[in-house]
Short mmCIF file of C-alpha atoms and ligand atoms in Angstrom, two decimals:
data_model
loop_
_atom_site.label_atom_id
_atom_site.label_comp_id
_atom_site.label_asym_id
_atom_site.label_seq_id
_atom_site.Cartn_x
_atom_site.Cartn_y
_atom_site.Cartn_z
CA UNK A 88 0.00 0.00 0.00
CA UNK A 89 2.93 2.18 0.71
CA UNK A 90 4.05 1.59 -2.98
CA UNK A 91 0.68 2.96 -4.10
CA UNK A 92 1.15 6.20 -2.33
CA UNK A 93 4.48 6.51 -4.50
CA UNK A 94 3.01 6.23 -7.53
CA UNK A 95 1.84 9.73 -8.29
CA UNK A 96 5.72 10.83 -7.76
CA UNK A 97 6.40 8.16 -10.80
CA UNK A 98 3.98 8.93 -13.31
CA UNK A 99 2.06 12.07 -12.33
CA UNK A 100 4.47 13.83 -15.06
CA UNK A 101 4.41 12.57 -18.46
CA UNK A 102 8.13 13.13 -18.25
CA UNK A 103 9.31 11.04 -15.67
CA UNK A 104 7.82 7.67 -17.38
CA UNK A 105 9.84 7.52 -20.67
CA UNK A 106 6.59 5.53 -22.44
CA UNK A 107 9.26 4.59 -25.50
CA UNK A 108 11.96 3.33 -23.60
CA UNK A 109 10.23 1.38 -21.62
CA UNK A 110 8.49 -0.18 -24.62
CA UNK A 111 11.98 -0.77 -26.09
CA UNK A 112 13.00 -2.66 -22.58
CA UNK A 113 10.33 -4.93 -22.74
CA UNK A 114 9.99 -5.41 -26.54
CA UNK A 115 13.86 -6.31 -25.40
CA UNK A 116 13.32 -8.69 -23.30
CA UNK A 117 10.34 -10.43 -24.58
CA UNK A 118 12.63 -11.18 -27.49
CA UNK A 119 15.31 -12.32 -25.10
CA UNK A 120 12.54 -14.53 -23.29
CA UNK A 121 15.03 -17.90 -23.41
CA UNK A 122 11.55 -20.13 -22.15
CA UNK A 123 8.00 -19.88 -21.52
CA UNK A 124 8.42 -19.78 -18.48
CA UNK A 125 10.61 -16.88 -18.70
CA UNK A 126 7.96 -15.10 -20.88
CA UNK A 127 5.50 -15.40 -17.94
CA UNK A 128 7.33 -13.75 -15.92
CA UNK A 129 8.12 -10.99 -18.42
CA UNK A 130 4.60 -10.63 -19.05
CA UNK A 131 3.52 -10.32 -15.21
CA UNK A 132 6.77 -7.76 -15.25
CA UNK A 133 5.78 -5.19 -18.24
CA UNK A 134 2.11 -5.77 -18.46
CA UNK A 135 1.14 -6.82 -14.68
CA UNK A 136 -0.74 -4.77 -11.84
CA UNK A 137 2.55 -3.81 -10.90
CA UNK A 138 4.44 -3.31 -14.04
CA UNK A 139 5.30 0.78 -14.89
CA UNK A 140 2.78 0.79 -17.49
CA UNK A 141 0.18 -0.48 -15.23
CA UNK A 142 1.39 2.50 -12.72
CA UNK A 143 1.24 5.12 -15.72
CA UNK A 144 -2.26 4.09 -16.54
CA UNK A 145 -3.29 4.78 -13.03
CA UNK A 146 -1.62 7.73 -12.69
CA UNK A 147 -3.91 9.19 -15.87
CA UNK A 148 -6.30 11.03 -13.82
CA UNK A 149 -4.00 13.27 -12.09
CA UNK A 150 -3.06 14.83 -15.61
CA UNK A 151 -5.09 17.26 -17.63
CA UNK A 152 -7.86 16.13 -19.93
CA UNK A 153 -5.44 16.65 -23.20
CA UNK A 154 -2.32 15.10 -22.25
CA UNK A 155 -4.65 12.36 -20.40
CA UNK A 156 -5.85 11.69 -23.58
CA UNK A 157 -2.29 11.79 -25.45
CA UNK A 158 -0.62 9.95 -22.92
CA UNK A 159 -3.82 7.18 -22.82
CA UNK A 160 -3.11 6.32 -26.52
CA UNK A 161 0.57 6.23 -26.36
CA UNK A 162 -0.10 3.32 -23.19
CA UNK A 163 -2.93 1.52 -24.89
CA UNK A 164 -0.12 1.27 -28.01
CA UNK A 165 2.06 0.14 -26.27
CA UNK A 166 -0.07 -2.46 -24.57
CA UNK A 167 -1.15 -3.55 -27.60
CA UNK A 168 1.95 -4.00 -28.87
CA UNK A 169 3.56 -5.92 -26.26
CA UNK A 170 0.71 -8.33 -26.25
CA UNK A 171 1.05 -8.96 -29.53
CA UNK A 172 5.27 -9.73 -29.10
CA UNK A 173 4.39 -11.57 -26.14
CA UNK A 174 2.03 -13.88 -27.69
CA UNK A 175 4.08 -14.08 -30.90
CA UNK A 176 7.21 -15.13 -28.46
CA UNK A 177 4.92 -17.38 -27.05
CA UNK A 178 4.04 -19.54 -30.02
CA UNK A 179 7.94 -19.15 -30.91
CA UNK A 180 9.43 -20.47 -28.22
CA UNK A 181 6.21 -23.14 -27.66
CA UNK A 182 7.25 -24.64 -31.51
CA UNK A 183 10.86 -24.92 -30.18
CA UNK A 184 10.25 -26.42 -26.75
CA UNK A 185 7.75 -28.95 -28.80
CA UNK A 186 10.94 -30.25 -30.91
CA UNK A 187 13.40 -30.09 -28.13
CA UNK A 188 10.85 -32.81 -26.77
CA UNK A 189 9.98 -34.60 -29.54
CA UNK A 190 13.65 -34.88 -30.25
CA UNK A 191 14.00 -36.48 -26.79
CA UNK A 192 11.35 -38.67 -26.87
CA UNK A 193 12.74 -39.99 -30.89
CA UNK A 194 13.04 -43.59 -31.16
CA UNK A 195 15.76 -44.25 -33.27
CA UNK A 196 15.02 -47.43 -35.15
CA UNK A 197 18.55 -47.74 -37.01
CA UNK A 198 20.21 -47.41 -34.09
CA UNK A 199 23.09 -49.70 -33.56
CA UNK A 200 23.91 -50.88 -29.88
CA UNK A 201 27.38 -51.12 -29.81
CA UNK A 202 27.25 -54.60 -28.40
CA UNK A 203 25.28 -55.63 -31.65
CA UNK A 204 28.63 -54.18 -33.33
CA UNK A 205 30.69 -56.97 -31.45
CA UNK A 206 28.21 -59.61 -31.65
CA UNK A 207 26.42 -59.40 -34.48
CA UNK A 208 22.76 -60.21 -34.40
CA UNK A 209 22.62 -63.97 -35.01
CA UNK A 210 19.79 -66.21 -36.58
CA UNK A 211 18.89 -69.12 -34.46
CA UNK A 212 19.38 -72.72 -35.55
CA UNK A 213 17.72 -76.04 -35.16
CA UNK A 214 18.65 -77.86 -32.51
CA UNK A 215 21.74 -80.34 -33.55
CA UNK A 216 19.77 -83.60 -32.54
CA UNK A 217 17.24 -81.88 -35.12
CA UNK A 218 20.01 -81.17 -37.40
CA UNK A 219 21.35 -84.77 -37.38
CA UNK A 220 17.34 -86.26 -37.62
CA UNK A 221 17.33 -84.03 -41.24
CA UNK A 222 20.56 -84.87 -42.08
CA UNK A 223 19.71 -88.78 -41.36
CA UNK A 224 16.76 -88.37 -43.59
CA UNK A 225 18.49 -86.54 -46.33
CA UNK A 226 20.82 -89.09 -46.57
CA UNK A 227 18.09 -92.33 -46.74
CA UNK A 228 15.77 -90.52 -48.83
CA UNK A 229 19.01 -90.40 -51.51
CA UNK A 230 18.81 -93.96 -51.03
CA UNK A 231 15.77 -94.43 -52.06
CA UNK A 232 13.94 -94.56 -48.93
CA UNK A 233 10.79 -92.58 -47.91
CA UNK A 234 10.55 -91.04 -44.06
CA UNK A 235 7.23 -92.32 -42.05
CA UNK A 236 6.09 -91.31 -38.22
CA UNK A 237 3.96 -93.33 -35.60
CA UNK A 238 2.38 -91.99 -32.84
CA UNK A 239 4.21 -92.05 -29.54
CA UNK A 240 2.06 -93.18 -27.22
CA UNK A 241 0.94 -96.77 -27.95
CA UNK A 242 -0.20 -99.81 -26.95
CA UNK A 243 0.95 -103.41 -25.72
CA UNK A 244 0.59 -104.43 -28.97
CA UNK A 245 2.07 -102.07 -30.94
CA UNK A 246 5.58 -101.63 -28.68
CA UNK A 247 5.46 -105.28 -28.18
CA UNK A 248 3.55 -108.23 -28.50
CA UNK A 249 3.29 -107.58 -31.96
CA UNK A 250 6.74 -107.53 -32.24
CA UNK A 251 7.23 -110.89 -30.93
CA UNK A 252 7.35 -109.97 -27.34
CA UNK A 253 4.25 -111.54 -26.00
CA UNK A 254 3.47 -110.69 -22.13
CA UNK A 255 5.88 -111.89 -20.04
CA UNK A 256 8.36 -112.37 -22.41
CA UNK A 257 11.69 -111.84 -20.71
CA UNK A 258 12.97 -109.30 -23.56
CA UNK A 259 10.37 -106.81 -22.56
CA UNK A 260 12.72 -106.42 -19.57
CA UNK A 261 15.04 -104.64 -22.19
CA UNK A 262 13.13 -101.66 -22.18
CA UNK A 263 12.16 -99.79 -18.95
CA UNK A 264 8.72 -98.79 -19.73
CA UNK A 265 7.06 -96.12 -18.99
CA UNK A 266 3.23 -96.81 -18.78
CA UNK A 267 0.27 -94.40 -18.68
CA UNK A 268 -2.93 -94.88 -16.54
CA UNK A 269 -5.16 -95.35 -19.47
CA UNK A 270 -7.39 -98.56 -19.85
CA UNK A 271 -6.15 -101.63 -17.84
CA UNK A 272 -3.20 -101.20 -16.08
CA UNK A 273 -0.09 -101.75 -18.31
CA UNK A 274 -2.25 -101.86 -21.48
CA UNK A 275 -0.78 -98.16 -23.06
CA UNK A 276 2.95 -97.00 -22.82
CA UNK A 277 5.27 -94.39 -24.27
CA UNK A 278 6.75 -96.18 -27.20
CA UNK A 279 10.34 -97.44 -25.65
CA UNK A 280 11.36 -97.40 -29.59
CA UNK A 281 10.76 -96.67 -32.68
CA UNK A 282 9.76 -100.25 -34.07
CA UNK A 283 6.28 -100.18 -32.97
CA UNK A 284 6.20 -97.70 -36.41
CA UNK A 285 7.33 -101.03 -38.49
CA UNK A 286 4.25 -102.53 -37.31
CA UNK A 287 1.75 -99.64 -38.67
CA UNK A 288 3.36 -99.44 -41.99
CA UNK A 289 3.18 -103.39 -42.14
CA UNK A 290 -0.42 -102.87 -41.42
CA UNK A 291 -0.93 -100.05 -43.97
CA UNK A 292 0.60 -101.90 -46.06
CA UNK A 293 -1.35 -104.72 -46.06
CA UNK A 294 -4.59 -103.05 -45.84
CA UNK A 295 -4.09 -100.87 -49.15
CA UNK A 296 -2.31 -103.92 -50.90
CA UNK A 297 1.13 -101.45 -50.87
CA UNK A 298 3.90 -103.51 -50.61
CA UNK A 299 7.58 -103.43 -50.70
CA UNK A 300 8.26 -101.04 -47.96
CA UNK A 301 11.01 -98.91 -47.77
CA UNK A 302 11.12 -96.16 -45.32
CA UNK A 303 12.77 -94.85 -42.02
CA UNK A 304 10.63 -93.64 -39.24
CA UNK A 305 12.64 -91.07 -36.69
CA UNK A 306 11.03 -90.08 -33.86
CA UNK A 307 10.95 -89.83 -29.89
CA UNK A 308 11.11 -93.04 -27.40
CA UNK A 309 10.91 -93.19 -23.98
CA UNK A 310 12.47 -94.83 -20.91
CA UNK A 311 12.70 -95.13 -17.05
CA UNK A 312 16.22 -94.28 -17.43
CA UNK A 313 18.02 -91.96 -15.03
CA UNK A 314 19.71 -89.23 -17.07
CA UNK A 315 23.70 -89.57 -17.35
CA UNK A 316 25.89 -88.93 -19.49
CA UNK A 317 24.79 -91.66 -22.17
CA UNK A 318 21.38 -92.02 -20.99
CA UNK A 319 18.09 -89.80 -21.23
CA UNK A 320 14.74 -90.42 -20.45
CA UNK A 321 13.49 -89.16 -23.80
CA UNK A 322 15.45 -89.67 -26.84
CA UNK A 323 15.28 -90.10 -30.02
CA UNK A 324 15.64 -93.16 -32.68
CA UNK A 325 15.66 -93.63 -36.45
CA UNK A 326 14.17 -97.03 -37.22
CA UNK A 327 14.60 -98.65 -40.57
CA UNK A 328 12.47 -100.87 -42.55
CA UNK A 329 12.53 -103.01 -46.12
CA UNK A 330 9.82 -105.63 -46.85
CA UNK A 331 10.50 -106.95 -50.67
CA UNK A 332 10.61 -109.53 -52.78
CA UNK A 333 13.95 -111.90 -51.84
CA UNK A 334 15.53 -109.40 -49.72
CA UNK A 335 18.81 -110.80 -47.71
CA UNK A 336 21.05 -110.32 -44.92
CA UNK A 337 23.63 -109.04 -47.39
CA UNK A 338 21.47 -106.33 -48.43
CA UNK A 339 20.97 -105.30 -45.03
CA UNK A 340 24.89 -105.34 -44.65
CA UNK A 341 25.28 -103.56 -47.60
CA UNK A 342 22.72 -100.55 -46.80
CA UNK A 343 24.32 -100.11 -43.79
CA UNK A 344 27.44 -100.02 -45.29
CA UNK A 345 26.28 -97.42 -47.65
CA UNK A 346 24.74 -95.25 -45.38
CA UNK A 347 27.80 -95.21 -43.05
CA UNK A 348 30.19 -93.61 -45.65
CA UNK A 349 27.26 -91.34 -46.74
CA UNK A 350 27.10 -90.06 -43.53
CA UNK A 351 29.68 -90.29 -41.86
CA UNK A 352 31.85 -89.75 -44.71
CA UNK A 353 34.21 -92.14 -46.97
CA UNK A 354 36.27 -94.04 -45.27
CA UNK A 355 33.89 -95.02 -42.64
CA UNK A 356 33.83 -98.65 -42.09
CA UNK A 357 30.71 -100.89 -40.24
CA UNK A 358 30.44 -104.25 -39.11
CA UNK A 359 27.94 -106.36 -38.32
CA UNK A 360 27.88 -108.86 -34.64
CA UNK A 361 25.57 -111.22 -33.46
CA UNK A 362 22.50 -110.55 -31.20
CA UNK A 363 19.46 -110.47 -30.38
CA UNK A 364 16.20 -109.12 -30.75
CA UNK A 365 12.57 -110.70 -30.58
CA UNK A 366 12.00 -109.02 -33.50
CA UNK A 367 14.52 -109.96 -35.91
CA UNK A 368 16.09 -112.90 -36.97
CA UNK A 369 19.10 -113.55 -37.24
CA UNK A 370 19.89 -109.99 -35.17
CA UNK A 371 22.80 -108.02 -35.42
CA UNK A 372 24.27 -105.12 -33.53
CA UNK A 373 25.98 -102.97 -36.06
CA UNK A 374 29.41 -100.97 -35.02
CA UNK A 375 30.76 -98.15 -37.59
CA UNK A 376 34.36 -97.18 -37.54
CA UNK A 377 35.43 -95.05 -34.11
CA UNK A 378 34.41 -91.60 -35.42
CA UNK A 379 36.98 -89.50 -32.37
CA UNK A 380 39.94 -92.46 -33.65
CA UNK A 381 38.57 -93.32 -37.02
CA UNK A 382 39.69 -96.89 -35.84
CA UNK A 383 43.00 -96.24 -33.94
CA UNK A 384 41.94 -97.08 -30.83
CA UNK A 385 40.93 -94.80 -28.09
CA UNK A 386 39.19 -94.37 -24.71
CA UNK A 387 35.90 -93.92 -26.38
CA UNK A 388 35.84 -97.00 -28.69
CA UNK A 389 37.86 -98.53 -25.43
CA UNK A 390 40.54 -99.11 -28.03
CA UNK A 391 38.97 -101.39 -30.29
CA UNK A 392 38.76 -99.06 -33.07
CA UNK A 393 34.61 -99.48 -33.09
CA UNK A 394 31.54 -98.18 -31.73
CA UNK A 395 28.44 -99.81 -31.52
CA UNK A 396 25.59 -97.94 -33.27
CA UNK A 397 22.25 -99.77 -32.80
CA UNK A 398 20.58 -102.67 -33.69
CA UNK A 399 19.16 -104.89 -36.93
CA UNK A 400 18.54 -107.46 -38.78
CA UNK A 401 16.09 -109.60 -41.09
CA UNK A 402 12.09 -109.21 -40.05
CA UNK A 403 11.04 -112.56 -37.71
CA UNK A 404 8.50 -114.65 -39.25
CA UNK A 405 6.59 -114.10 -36.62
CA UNK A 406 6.25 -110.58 -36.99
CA UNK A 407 5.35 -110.98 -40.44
CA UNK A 408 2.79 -113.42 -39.37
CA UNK A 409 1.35 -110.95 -36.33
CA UNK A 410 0.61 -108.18 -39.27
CA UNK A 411 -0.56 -110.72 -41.61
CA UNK A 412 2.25 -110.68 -44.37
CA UNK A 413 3.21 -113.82 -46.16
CA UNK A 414 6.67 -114.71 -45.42
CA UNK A 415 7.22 -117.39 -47.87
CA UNK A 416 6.09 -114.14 -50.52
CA UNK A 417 8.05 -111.69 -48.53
CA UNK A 418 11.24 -111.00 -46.52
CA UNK A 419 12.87 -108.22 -45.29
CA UNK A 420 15.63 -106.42 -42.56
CA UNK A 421 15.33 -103.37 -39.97
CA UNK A 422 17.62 -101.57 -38.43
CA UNK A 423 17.28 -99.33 -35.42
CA UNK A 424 19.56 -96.57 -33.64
CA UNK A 425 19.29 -93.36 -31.52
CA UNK A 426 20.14 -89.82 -33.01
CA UNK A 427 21.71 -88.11 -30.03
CA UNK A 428 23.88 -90.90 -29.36
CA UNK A 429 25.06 -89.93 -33.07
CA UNK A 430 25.04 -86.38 -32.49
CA UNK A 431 27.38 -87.03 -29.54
CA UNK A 432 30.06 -89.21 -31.31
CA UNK A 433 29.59 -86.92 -34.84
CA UNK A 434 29.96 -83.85 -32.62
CA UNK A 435 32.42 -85.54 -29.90
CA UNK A 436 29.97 -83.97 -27.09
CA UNK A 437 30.97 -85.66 -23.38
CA UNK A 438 27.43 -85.78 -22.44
CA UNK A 439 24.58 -86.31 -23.75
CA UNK A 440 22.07 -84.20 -20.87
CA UNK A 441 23.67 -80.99 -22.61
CA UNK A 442 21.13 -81.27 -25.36
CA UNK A 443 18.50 -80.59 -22.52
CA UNK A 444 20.04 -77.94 -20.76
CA UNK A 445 19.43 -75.43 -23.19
CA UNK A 446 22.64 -73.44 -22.52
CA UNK A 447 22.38 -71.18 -25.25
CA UNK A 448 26.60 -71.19 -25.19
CA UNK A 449 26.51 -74.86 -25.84
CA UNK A 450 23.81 -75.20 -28.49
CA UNK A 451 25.35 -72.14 -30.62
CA UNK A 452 28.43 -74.29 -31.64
CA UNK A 453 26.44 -75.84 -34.04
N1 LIG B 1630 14.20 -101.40 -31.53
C1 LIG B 1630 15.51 -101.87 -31.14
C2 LIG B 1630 15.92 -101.15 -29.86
O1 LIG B 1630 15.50 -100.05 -29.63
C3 LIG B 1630 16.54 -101.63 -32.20
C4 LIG B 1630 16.27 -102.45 -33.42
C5 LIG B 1630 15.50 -101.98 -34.44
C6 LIG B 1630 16.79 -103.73 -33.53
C7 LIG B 1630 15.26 -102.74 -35.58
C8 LIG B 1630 16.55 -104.53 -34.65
C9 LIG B 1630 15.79 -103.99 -35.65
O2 LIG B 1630 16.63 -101.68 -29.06
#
């Protein structure tokens, strides 16, 4: 209120409120404003209840009616003016401030991290069991064979008693089942390999009158097998089948033979050795050429120069008989192994759980 009484002494003379220079200040530093917010506060400064302009207008009536009138016009100018700088600095320094943010808020969709400079966005990969399943197909389907799949749940009949392995035969102790609680007890199982897929095609087969059969049937089998470092649970098999006309045990030697060098490369050497399964007859167990030694003798092939890759040989009778082919008409071999048991010896891998463990480090070597 004391600052009121003062006023009069400011403006009551024309003289002492230079009108022009203090339109130049402002005009100055609404120009200068370096923010809105700055311009606010220049506004409330030059045009506010307090500003000298404000003070000059009040201090009108004190002057005579002309110069009132002279001096009026100048301040409404001036007003005018200012508003209009102000709210032409306004939309100014609003357009910047709007691009200062956008620019922060840019998403730069080129950008390069620099640690995509020193590792280089890679594509994934199939898995290297999967790998050596396509490869293993690749290679039988150049040999004429065609690539078949079963389902992997099945039952007694299919995983075994069709197979020659009626209940309680002591072979079924080969395989560790594992048995789902479907139907009667022991009745359906996870396949424990991939045979049971002979025993469809055999079926097909004689249903649509298709015969010969040649085709390889990959897929997963299952076990009650604690993991280690050879053993898994869940695996995976190719499985092998030819029903022809006169087919012999030398041309199951001698498509084993072929596919060893064509996948394993030339060179490679396999050999055949008596066993058994209820399933074939005579069986074999077939042993390819130490792939860390290539027949040298190491720790792996415990220096015999071999390893033992899976199992064959020429279709039982009785098999024939279960899916109701005529085995004085026809004859023919199987052969069965696992694929990550391959993938470990192709790839020299110590153990055979890392293809579980997902370690991205591990699987990316492939
Ligand atoms: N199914 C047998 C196994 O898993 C392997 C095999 C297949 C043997 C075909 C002979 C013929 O042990």
């Amino acid at each position: 209120m004391e600052r009121e009484a003062e006023i009069p002494s400011v403006a009551t003379d024309k003289d002492e409120v230079d009108i022009d220079a203090v339109a130049r200040d402002a005009a100055a530093s609404i120009a200068a404003a370096p923010s809105s917010d700055a311009l606010t506060h220049i506004e409330t400064e030059v045009l506010g209840k307090r500003s000298v302009l404000a003070k000059a207008h009040r201090a009108l009536g004190k002057l005579d009616p002309e110069s009132r009138r002279e001096v009026g016009r100048q301040l409404h100018e001036v007003r005018t003016s200012l508003e209009q700088q102000l709210a032409a600095r306004r939309n100014e320094l609003a357009a910047a401030e709007r691009m200062i943010a956008l620019a922060a808020d840019r998403l730069d969709l080129t950008e390069v991290i620099p640690d995509q400079v020193r590792f280089p966005l890679s594509r994934g990969h199939l898995h290297p069991v999967t790998q050596a399943r396509d490869e293993l197909e690749d290679v039988f389907v150049g040999m004429g064979f065609e690539v078949a799949e079963g389902p992997e749940a099945e039952s007694d009949w299919y995983n075994f008693e069709a197979l020659n392995m009626p209940p309680a035969h002591p072979a079924r102790g080969m395989y560790d089942t594992m048995y789902l609680d479907i139907g009667q007890p022991e009745t359906v199982l996870l396949r424990t390999h991939t045979s049971p897929v002979q025993i469809h095609l055999m079926e097909e087969a004689v249903r649509n009158d298709s015969l010969p059969i040649h085709a390889v049937m990959p897929g997963k089998c299952f076990r009650l097998d604690t993991p280690d470092a050879r053993h898994l649970p869940v695996f995976n098999q190719i499985e092998g089948l030819v029903v022809d006309r006169g087919i012999t045990f030398g041309d199951l030697a001698g498509t084993i033979q072929v596919f060893t060098e064509a996948y394993f490369g030339p060179g490679m050497q396999s050999r055949l050795r008596p066993a058994y399964f209820p399933f074939t007859e005579p069986s074999a167990e077939f042993e390819i050429t130490c792939t860390i030694c290539r027949g040298e003798g190491c720790r792996t092939c415990s220096h015999t120069g071999w390893v033992e890759l899976g199992g064959c040989g020429m279709v039982d009778p009785a098999v024939f008989t279960a899916v109701g082919i005529d085995f004085q008409v026809w004859s023919g071999f199987a052969f069965g192994f696992g694929i990550d048991r391959l993938a470990l010896m192709r790839h020299e891998i110590p153990d055979i759980r890392s293809f579980l463990e997902n370690d991205i480090r591990f699987l990316s070597e492939f």
